Amino acid sequence: MKSAKKTGPAKEAKATGSAKAAESAGSAKSAGSAKAAESAASKSAGSATSTKSAASKAPTASRKASTAAAPAKPAKPAKPESRLAMVRRARRINRELAEVFPYAHPELDFRSPFELLVATVLSAQTTDLRVNQTTPALFAKYPTPEDLAAAVPEEVEELIRPTGFFRAKTKSIMGLAAALRDDFGGEVPGRLEDLVKLPGVGRKTAFVVLGNAFGVPGITVDTHFMRLVRRWRWTESEDPVKIEAEVATIFPKSEWTMLSHRVIFHGRRICHARKPACGACPITHLCPSYGEGETDPEKARKLLKYEMGGLPGQRLDPPPGYPGRPAPPLGANGD
């Protein structure tokens, strides 16, 4: 019986301990489950926040991509040059050409207004060099208008054959010689309106004679002059009379004759029709057409002509101060 009594309390204590352990384990397990659930909930909330954050960033990224892909705005076109700016630039070109070509002059050999008039008519469609090589023999045989007017046409044709179009030119120079003899007492008139009435004489020829034989200012619009003033944007016209009128408004009348010589000198030596020597040009900073020709300095220097390229000039009898060599007479180079 004693034994039975002792055993009862022990079992009770053991049962009580087991119950407590079970309760403790259950409580721990419950707490762990609660913490796990709380952690899972936290993760779920974090995931939702990340998703929301990513979603909120997506439009911003899209906007950035859209901005990056948008084409750049085109640059504003250069402001057109004003009339005043063009005039200032044109006059500066003239001043700088005066420094480059202080010796600019008419490139036809002549000793009188009559010789200059005939030589200018002959210079159409040929070079001044060829005319200068041809006229010594012509003027030696026919020194006056009266002599030329009375010449045998076939003999004149043979003398001027090297200039080309010799039949038409013979008719012109004999016709103007006869007009000078009959209407002007054998003298070349010094007025534009009289000169342009002569056979074969237009405004260009008249201004060459007036400017260089009579000292009357005039603009000579030849092929070189036309080409350069268009490259320099002084005019857009292709009509010689309109070009003359437009350029005349840019410069004072006292500059017209020398302006013509400088522009023509520049066109013959540097600013050629087909291959302008841009890389050797002294006025590139003033030229809106820079780059149309050769820009490499070494290659451009090889394109220079006459005294600028170390070659003979066009006149057999150049004026004092000309830095180049005289041209050779006809036949000296086998021509």
mmCIF file of C-alpha atoms in Angstrom:
data_model
loop_
_atom_site.group_PDB
_atom_site.id
_atom_site.type_symbol
_atom_site.label_atom_id
_atom_site.label_comp_id
_atom_site.label_asym_id
_atom_site.label_seq_id
_atom_site.Cartn_x
_atom_site.Cartn_y
_atom_site.Cartn_z
ATOM 1 C CA MET A 1 0.000 0.000 0.000
ATOM 2 C CA LYS A 2 2.835 2.362 0.872
ATOM 3 C CA SER A 3 4.351 1.526 -2.442
ATOM 4 C CA ALA A 4 1.107 2.338 -4.205
ATOM 5 C CA LYS A 5 0.892 5.701 -2.507
ATOM 6 C CA LYS A 6 4.453 6.662 -3.497
ATOM 7 C CA THR A 7 3.928 5.656 -7.077
ATOM 8 C CA GLY A 8 0.795 7.817 -7.554
ATOM 9 C CA PRO A 9 2.359 11.198 -6.858
ATOM 10 C CA ALA A 10 5.358 10.384 -9.095
ATOM 11 C CA LYS A 11 3.160 9.514 -11.995
ATOM 12 C CA GLU A 12 1.159 12.674 -11.409
ATOM 13 C CA ALA A 13 4.316 14.739 -11.375
ATOM 14 C CA LYS A 14 5.492 13.050 -14.534
ATOM 15 C CA ALA A 15 2.173 13.639 -16.212
ATOM 16 C CA THR A 16 2.206 17.218 -15.071
ATOM 17 C CA GLY A 17 5.727 17.681 -16.541
ATOM 18 C CA SER A 18 4.690 16.097 -19.791
ATOM 19 C CA ALA A 19 1.726 18.363 -19.999
ATOM 20 C CA LYS A 20 3.867 21.401 -19.365
ATOM 21 C CA ALA A 21 6.395 20.297 -21.970
ATOM 22 C CA ALA A 22 3.644 19.717 -24.444
ATOM 23 C CA GLU A 23 2.158 23.089 -23.625
ATOM 24 C CA SER A 24 5.561 24.740 -23.986
ATOM 25 C CA ALA A 25 6.243 22.991 -27.281
ATOM 26 C CA GLY A 26 2.832 23.910 -28.520
ATOM 27 C CA SER A 27 3.312 27.488 -27.469
ATOM 28 C CA ALA A 28 6.735 27.642 -29.155
ATOM 29 C CA LYS A 29 5.398 26.042 -32.286
ATOM 30 C CA SER A 30 2.531 28.471 -32.329
ATOM 31 C CA ALA A 31 4.854 31.414 -31.813
ATOM 32 C CA GLY A 32 7.138 30.141 -34.586
ATOM 33 C CA SER A 33 4.218 29.770 -36.915
ATOM 34 C CA ALA A 34 3.100 33.265 -36.074
ATOM 35 C CA LYS A 35 6.548 34.660 -36.742
ATOM 36 C CA ALA A 36 6.776 32.740 -40.024
ATOM 37 C CA ALA A 37 3.420 34.054 -41.058
ATOM 38 C CA GLU A 38 4.454 37.562 -40.081
ATOM 39 C CA SER A 39 7.695 37.194 -42.092
ATOM 40 C CA ALA A 40 5.813 35.853 -45.075
ATOM 41 C CA ALA A 41 3.413 38.734 -44.854
ATOM 42 C CA SER A 42 6.308 41.142 -44.637
ATOM 43 C CA LYS A 43 7.907 39.598 -47.718
ATOM 44 C CA SER A 44 4.626 39.727 -49.529
ATOM 45 C CA ALA A 45 4.236 43.382 -48.634
ATOM 46 C CA GLY A 46 7.816 44.059 -49.727
ATOM 47 C CA SER A 47 7.208 42.288 -53.003
ATOM 48 C CA ALA A 48 4.110 44.347 -53.562
ATOM 49 C CA THR A 49 6.037 47.543 -52.776
ATOM 50 C CA SER A 50 8.803 46.548 -55.204
ATOM 51 C CA THR A 51 6.263 45.800 -57.879
ATOM 52 C CA LYS A 52 4.587 49.153 -57.249
ATOM 53 C CA SER A 53 7.950 50.936 -57.273
ATOM 54 C CA ALA A 54 8.964 49.228 -60.518
ATOM 55 C CA ALA A 55 5.624 50.099 -61.996
ATOM 56 C CA SER A 56 6.024 53.727 -60.961
ATOM 57 C CA LYS A 57 9.540 53.888 -62.504
ATOM 58 C CA ALA A 58 8.464 52.332 -65.786
ATOM 59 C CA PRO A 59 6.797 55.493 -67.207
ATOM 60 C CA THR A 60 9.874 57.559 -66.267
ATOM 61 C CA ALA A 61 12.171 55.145 -68.111
ATOM 62 C CA SER A 62 9.751 55.133 -70.998
ATOM 63 C CA ARG A 63 9.770 58.940 -71.062
ATOM 64 C CA LYS A 64 13.592 58.961 -71.033
ATOM 65 C CA ALA A 65 13.742 56.463 -73.882
ATOM 66 C CA SER A 66 11.198 58.518 -75.798
ATOM 67 C CA THR A 67 13.239 61.677 -75.203
ATOM 68 C CA ALA A 68 16.451 59.989 -76.332
ATOM 69 C CA ALA A 69 14.815 58.646 -79.466
ATOM 70 C CA ALA A 70 13.283 62.008 -80.422
ATOM 71 C CA PRO A 71 15.066 63.613 -83.422
ATOM 72 C CA ALA A 72 17.184 66.693 -82.757
ATOM 73 C CA LYS A 73 15.694 70.003 -83.732
ATOM 74 C CA PRO A 74 17.141 71.306 -87.035
ATOM 75 C CA ALA A 75 19.629 74.143 -86.711
ATOM 76 C CA LYS A 76 18.319 77.560 -87.547
ATOM 77 C CA PRO A 77 19.337 78.634 -91.068
ATOM 78 C CA ALA A 78 22.064 81.239 -91.296
ATOM 79 C CA LYS A 79 20.737 84.744 -91.395
ATOM 80 C CA PRO A 80 20.844 86.146 -94.950
ATOM 81 C CA GLU A 81 23.545 88.734 -95.548
ATOM 82 C CA SER A 82 22.145 92.227 -95.511
ATOM 83 C CA ARG A 83 22.695 94.650 -98.362
ATOM 84 C CA LEU A 84 24.926 96.792 -96.157
ATOM 85 C CA ALA A 85 27.051 93.810 -95.104
ATOM 86 C CA MET A 86 27.453 92.730 -98.733
ATOM 87 C CA VAL A 87 28.568 96.201 -99.805
ATOM 88 C CA ARG A 88 31.109 96.359 -96.989
ATOM 89 C CA ARG A 89 32.446 92.923 -97.887
ATOM 90 C CA ALA A 90 32.628 93.816 -101.601
ATOM 91 C CA ARG A 91 34.565 97.000 -100.916
ATOM 92 C CA ARG A 92 36.938 95.123 -98.650
ATOM 93 C CA ILE A 93 37.558 92.590 -101.437
ATOM 94 C CA ASN A 94 38.418 95.466 -103.763
ATOM 95 C CA ARG A 95 40.843 96.953 -101.228
ATOM 96 C CA GLU A 96 42.564 93.641 -100.611
ATOM 97 C CA LEU A 97 42.842 92.887 -104.340
ATOM 98 C CA ALA A 98 44.465 96.301 -104.751
ATOM 99 C CA GLU A 99 47.177 95.111 -102.372
ATOM 100 C CA VAL A 100 47.593 91.777 -104.154
ATOM 101 C CA PHE A 101 47.607 93.286 -107.666
ATOM 102 C CA PRO A 102 48.962 96.844 -107.395
ATOM 103 C CA TYR A 103 50.169 96.454 -110.981
ATOM 104 C CA ALA A 104 46.772 95.454 -112.463
ATOM 105 C CA HIS A 105 46.359 96.893 -115.975
ATOM 106 C CA PRO A 106 44.714 96.193 -119.348
ATOM 107 C CA GLU A 107 46.440 93.141 -120.775
ATOM 108 C CA LEU A 108 46.305 94.249 -124.387
ATOM 109 C CA ASP A 109 49.336 95.946 -125.936
ATOM 110 C CA PHE A 110 48.437 99.326 -127.484
ATOM 111 C CA ARG A 111 49.956 102.725 -128.251
ATOM 112 C CA SER A 112 46.819 104.655 -129.204
ATOM 113 C CA PRO A 113 43.024 104.548 -128.762
ATOM 114 C CA PHE A 114 42.755 103.113 -132.283
ATOM 115 C CA GLU A 115 45.081 100.222 -131.508
ATOM 116 C CA LEU A 116 43.264 99.491 -128.242
ATOM 117 C CA LEU A 117 39.891 99.558 -130.005
ATOM 118 C CA VAL A 118 40.989 97.121 -132.714
ATOM 119 C CA ALA A 119 42.793 94.851 -130.233
ATOM 120 C CA THR A 120 39.723 94.670 -127.984
ATOM 121 C CA VAL A 121 37.483 93.660 -130.900
ATOM 122 C CA LEU A 122 40.000 90.963 -131.849
ATOM 123 C CA SER A 123 40.108 89.634 -128.266
ATOM 124 C CA ALA A 124 36.625 88.119 -128.503
ATOM 125 C CA GLN A 125 36.740 84.335 -128.091
ATOM 126 C CA THR A 126 40.512 84.249 -127.687
ATOM 127 C CA THR A 127 43.219 85.246 -125.218
ATOM 128 C CA ASP A 128 44.827 88.641 -124.870
ATOM 129 C CA LEU A 129 48.140 86.856 -125.371
ATOM 130 C CA ARG A 130 47.139 85.658 -128.821
ATOM 131 C CA VAL A 131 45.929 89.136 -129.757
ATOM 132 C CA ASN A 132 49.187 90.699 -128.547
ATOM 133 C CA GLN A 133 51.145 88.241 -130.646
ATOM 134 C CA THR A 134 49.044 89.093 -133.712
ATOM 135 C CA THR A 135 48.602 92.879 -133.677
ATOM 136 C CA PRO A 136 52.259 93.962 -134.202
ATOM 137 C CA ALA A 137 52.169 92.773 -137.815
ATOM 138 C CA LEU A 138 48.654 94.154 -138.342
ATOM 139 C CA PHE A 139 49.483 97.651 -137.088
ATOM 140 C CA ALA A 140 52.806 97.689 -138.877
ATOM 141 C CA LYS A 141 50.934 97.307 -142.163
ATOM 142 C CA TYR A 142 47.818 99.346 -141.263
ATOM 143 C CA PRO A 143 48.781 101.975 -138.641
ATOM 144 C CA THR A 144 45.727 104.259 -139.106
ATOM 145 C CA PRO A 145 41.978 103.851 -139.581
ATOM 146 C CA GLU A 146 42.343 105.129 -143.146
ATOM 147 C CA ASP A 147 44.925 102.439 -143.918
ATOM 148 C CA LEU A 148 42.840 99.623 -142.465
ATOM 149 C CA ALA A 149 39.631 100.827 -144.132
ATOM 150 C CA ALA A 150 41.354 100.674 -147.544
ATOM 151 C CA ALA A 151 42.941 97.229 -146.996
ATOM 152 C CA VAL A 152 42.280 94.092 -149.019
ATOM 153 C CA PRO A 153 40.041 91.910 -146.800
ATOM 154 C CA GLU A 154 41.838 88.678 -147.648
ATOM 155 C CA GLU A 155 45.152 90.149 -146.537
ATOM 156 C CA VAL A 156 43.691 91.305 -143.241
ATOM 157 C CA GLU A 157 42.132 87.865 -142.719
ATOM 158 C CA GLU A 158 45.492 86.207 -143.128
ATOM 159 C CA LEU A 159 47.140 88.536 -140.619
ATOM 160 C CA ILE A 160 44.525 88.039 -137.910
ATOM 161 C CA ARG A 161 43.875 84.329 -138.554
ATOM 162 C CA PRO A 162 45.541 83.257 -135.254
ATOM 163 C CA THR A 163 42.831 85.054 -133.243
ATOM 164 C CA GLY A 164 40.045 82.847 -134.610
ATOM 165 C CA PHE A 165 36.783 83.851 -136.344
ATOM 166 C CA PHE A 166 39.063 85.863 -138.630
ATOM 167 C CA ARG A 167 36.504 86.520 -141.387
ATOM 168 C CA ALA A 168 33.908 88.018 -139.036
ATOM 169 C CA LYS A 169 36.596 89.959 -137.191
ATOM 170 C CA THR A 170 38.022 91.309 -140.462
ATOM 171 C CA LYS A 171 34.592 92.623 -141.371
ATOM 172 C CA SER A 172 34.261 94.289 -137.938
ATOM 173 C CA ILE A 173 37.652 95.994 -137.763
ATOM 174 C CA MET A 174 37.534 97.181 -141.391
ATOM 175 C CA GLY A 175 33.975 98.431 -140.809
ATOM 176 C CA LEU A 176 34.879 100.377 -137.680
ATOM 177 C CA ALA A 177 37.968 101.798 -139.426
ATOM 178 C CA ALA A 178 35.767 103.059 -142.250
ATOM 179 C CA ALA A 179 33.310 104.573 -139.732
ATOM 180 C CA LEU A 180 36.130 106.343 -137.920
ATOM 181 C CA ARG A 181 37.399 107.699 -141.231
ATOM 182 C CA ASP A 182 34.007 108.802 -142.496
ATOM 183 C CA ASP A 183 32.187 109.889 -139.338
ATOM 184 C CA PHE A 184 34.810 110.897 -136.781
ATOM 185 C CA GLY A 185 37.667 112.374 -138.819
ATOM 186 C CA GLY A 186 39.867 109.330 -138.343
ATOM 187 C CA GLU A 187 39.749 109.640 -134.535
ATOM 188 C CA VAL A 188 38.280 107.284 -131.934
ATOM 189 C CA PRO A 189 35.390 109.050 -130.142
ATOM 190 C CA GLY A 190 35.516 109.384 -126.366
ATOM 191 C CA ARG A 191 31.802 108.895 -125.706
ATOM 192 C CA LEU A 192 29.979 105.658 -124.978
ATOM 193 C CA GLU A 193 27.039 106.468 -127.225
ATOM 194 C CA ASP A 194 29.374 107.003 -130.204
ATOM 195 C CA LEU A 195 31.558 103.950 -129.598
ATOM 196 C CA VAL A 196 28.690 101.458 -129.419
ATOM 197 C CA LYS A 197 27.555 102.544 -132.899
ATOM 198 C CA LEU A 198 30.766 101.225 -134.444
ATOM 199 C CA PRO A 199 30.736 97.727 -136.034
ATOM 200 C CA GLY A 200 31.744 95.011 -133.551
ATOM 201 C CA VAL A 201 31.753 97.375 -130.563
ATOM 202 C CA GLY A 202 29.537 96.687 -127.550
ATOM 203 C CA ARG A 203 29.471 98.109 -124.040
ATOM 204 C CA LYS A 204 32.330 95.923 -122.830
ATOM 205 C CA THR A 205 34.671 97.031 -125.628
ATOM 206 C CA ALA A 206 33.564 100.632 -125.253
ATOM 207 C CA PHE A 207 34.356 100.680 -121.517
ATOM 208 C CA VAL A 208 37.780 99.124 -122.099
ATOM 209 C CA VAL A 209 38.595 101.959 -124.528
ATOM 210 C CA LEU A 210 37.022 104.720 -122.418
ATOM 211 C CA GLY A 211 38.657 103.612 -119.182
ATOM 212 C CA ASN A 212 42.151 102.952 -120.522
ATOM 213 C CA ALA A 213 42.528 105.372 -123.437
ATOM 214 C CA PHE A 214 40.433 108.322 -122.215
ATOM 215 C CA GLY A 215 40.393 107.975 -118.426
ATOM 216 C CA VAL A 216 36.583 107.750 -118.347
ATOM 217 C CA PRO A 217 35.450 105.354 -115.559
ATOM 218 C CA GLY A 218 33.707 102.211 -116.726
ATOM 219 C CA ILE A 219 32.999 98.636 -115.614
ATOM 220 C CA THR A 220 34.230 95.945 -117.990
ATOM 221 C CA VAL A 221 31.919 92.937 -117.683
ATOM 222 C CA ASP A 222 33.822 90.133 -119.397
ATOM 223 C CA THR A 223 33.560 86.411 -118.697
ATOM 224 C CA HIS A 224 35.960 86.584 -115.722
ATOM 225 C CA PHE A 225 34.190 89.552 -114.163
ATOM 226 C CA MET A 226 30.788 87.872 -114.528
ATOM 227 C CA ARG A 227 32.019 84.650 -112.930
ATOM 228 C CA LEU A 228 33.678 86.256 -109.921
ATOM 229 C CA VAL A 229 30.980 88.765 -108.963
ATOM 230 C CA ARG A 230 28.479 85.903 -108.924
ATOM 231 C CA ARG A 231 30.782 83.745 -106.784
ATOM 232 C CA TRP A 232 31.150 86.657 -104.390
ATOM 233 C CA ARG A 233 27.340 87.141 -104.281
ATOM 234 C CA TRP A 234 27.502 90.724 -105.485
ATOM 235 C CA THR A 235 24.758 89.831 -107.946
ATOM 236 C CA GLU A 236 22.676 86.862 -109.044
ATOM 237 C CA SER A 237 22.155 88.140 -112.573
ATOM 238 C CA GLU A 238 23.662 86.537 -115.657
ATOM 239 C CA ASP A 239 22.940 89.513 -117.915
ATOM 240 C CA PRO A 240 26.062 91.673 -118.495
ATOM 241 C CA VAL A 241 24.109 94.935 -118.597
ATOM 242 C CA LYS A 242 22.305 94.161 -115.330
ATOM 243 C CA ILE A 243 25.558 93.049 -113.702
ATOM 244 C CA GLU A 244 27.201 96.300 -114.746
ATOM 245 C CA ALA A 245 24.331 98.322 -113.286
ATOM 246 C CA GLU A 246 24.239 96.384 -109.996
ATOM 247 C CA VAL A 247 27.996 96.499 -109.397
ATOM 248 C CA ALA A 248 28.010 100.211 -110.233
ATOM 249 C CA THR A 249 25.783 100.820 -107.190
ATOM 250 C CA ILE A 250 28.302 99.140 -104.868
ATOM 251 C CA PHE A 251 31.408 101.173 -105.717
ATOM 252 C CA PRO A 252 32.123 104.840 -106.296
ATOM 253 C CA LYS A 253 32.534 105.743 -109.952
ATOM 254 C CA SER A 254 36.219 106.560 -109.470
ATOM 255 C CA GLU A 255 36.885 102.873 -108.689
ATOM 256 C CA TRP A 256 35.145 101.311 -111.688
ATOM 257 C CA THR A 257 38.070 100.979 -114.106
ATOM 258 C CA MET A 258 40.632 99.673 -111.613
ATOM 259 C CA LEU A 259 38.035 97.422 -109.987
ATOM 260 C CA SER A 260 37.540 95.803 -113.393
ATOM 261 C CA HIS A 261 41.281 95.214 -113.827
ATOM 262 C CA ARG A 262 41.677 93.717 -110.345
ATOM 263 C CA VAL A 263 38.725 91.372 -110.668
ATOM 264 C CA ILE A 264 39.831 90.207 -114.128
ATOM 265 C CA PHE A 265 43.427 89.733 -112.937
ATOM 266 C CA HIS A 266 42.189 87.617 -110.031
ATOM 267 C CA GLY A 267 39.959 85.557 -112.309
ATOM 268 C CA ARG A 268 42.756 84.859 -114.794
ATOM 269 C CA ARG A 269 45.379 83.976 -112.215
ATOM 270 C CA ILE A 270 43.625 82.400 -109.226
ATOM 271 C CA CYS A 271 39.835 82.103 -109.403
ATOM 272 C CA HIS A 272 39.606 80.013 -112.576
ATOM 273 C CA ALA A 273 36.353 78.838 -114.113
ATOM 274 C CA ARG A 274 36.909 75.090 -113.740
ATOM 275 C CA LYS A 275 39.536 74.751 -111.018
ATOM 276 C CA PRO A 276 39.700 77.774 -108.730
ATOM 277 C CA ALA A 277 42.861 77.761 -106.607
ATOM 278 C CA CYS A 278 41.001 78.257 -103.310
ATOM 279 C CA GLY A 279 43.942 77.067 -101.226
ATOM 280 C CA ALA A 280 46.182 79.814 -102.661
ATOM 281 C CA CYS A 281 43.596 82.602 -102.664
ATOM 282 C CA PRO A 282 44.350 85.677 -100.522
ATOM 283 C CA ILE A 283 40.674 86.582 -99.951
ATOM 284 C CA THR A 284 39.167 83.257 -98.848
ATOM 285 C CA HIS A 285 37.976 84.878 -95.609
ATOM 286 C CA LEU A 286 35.715 87.130 -97.696
ATOM 287 C CA CYS A 287 34.519 84.573 -100.256
ATOM 288 C CA PRO A 288 31.169 82.795 -99.744
ATOM 289 C CA SER A 289 32.128 80.287 -102.452
ATOM 290 C CA TYR A 290 35.337 79.072 -100.801
ATOM 291 C CA GLY A 291 35.700 75.328 -101.321
ATOM 292 C CA GLU A 292 34.416 75.174 -104.902
ATOM 293 C CA GLY A 293 37.999 74.602 -106.007
ATOM 294 C CA GLU A 294 41.190 72.999 -104.727
ATOM 295 C CA THR A 295 41.697 73.841 -101.030
ATOM 296 C CA ASP A 296 45.014 72.081 -100.450
ATOM 297 C CA PRO A 297 47.639 74.874 -100.481
ATOM 298 C CA GLU A 298 50.314 72.879 -102.302
ATOM 299 C CA LYS A 299 47.961 71.623 -104.999
ATOM 300 C CA ALA A 300 46.339 75.041 -105.321
ATOM 301 C CA ARG A 301 49.679 76.785 -105.912
ATOM 302 C CA LYS A 302 50.228 74.588 -108.946
ATOM 303 C CA LEU A 303 47.052 76.040 -110.492
ATOM 304 C CA LEU A 304 48.257 79.663 -110.411
ATOM 305 C CA LYS A 305 48.895 81.335 -113.755
ATOM 306 C CA TYR A 306 51.063 84.075 -115.252
ATOM 307 C CA GLU A 307 53.289 85.969 -112.810
ATOM 308 C CA MET A 308 51.514 84.351 -109.825
ATOM 309 C CA GLY A 309 52.729 80.981 -111.047
ATOM 310 C CA GLY A 310 56.168 82.163 -112.149
ATOM 311 C CA LEU A 311 55.138 82.202 -115.815
ATOM 312 C CA PRO A 312 55.267 84.888 -118.527
ATOM 313 C CA GLY A 313 52.407 87.369 -118.670
ATOM 314 C CA GLN A 314 50.132 88.149 -121.616
ATOM 315 C CA ARG A 315 51.711 91.383 -122.828
ATOM 316 C CA LEU A 316 54.766 91.481 -125.034
ATOM 317 C CA ASP A 317 55.323 95.019 -123.783
ATOM 318 C CA PRO A 318 54.090 95.097 -120.161
ATOM 319 C CA PRO A 319 53.856 98.410 -118.293
ATOM 320 C CA PRO A 320 56.461 99.494 -115.731
ATOM 321 C CA GLY A 321 56.059 97.803 -112.378
ATOM 322 C CA TYR A 322 54.755 94.528 -113.758
ATOM 323 C CA PRO A 323 56.583 91.798 -111.782
ATOM 324 C CA GLY A 324 56.318 89.054 -114.387
ATOM 325 C CA ARG A 325 58.130 88.256 -117.592
ATOM 326 C CA PRO A 326 56.963 89.580 -120.973
ATOM 327 C CA ALA A 327 55.029 87.230 -123.231
ATOM 328 C CA PRO A 328 56.956 85.625 -126.117
ATOM 329 C CA PRO A 329 56.212 86.823 -129.671
ATOM 330 C CA LEU A 330 54.186 84.709 -132.053
ATOM 331 C CA GLY A 331 56.132 81.649 -133.158
ATOM 332 C CA ALA A 332 58.641 81.776 -130.309
ATOM 333 C CA ASN A 333 57.090 78.701 -128.672
ATOM 334 C CA GLY A 334 56.407 76.866 -131.905
ATOM 335 C CA ASP A 335 52.864 78.233 -132.244
#
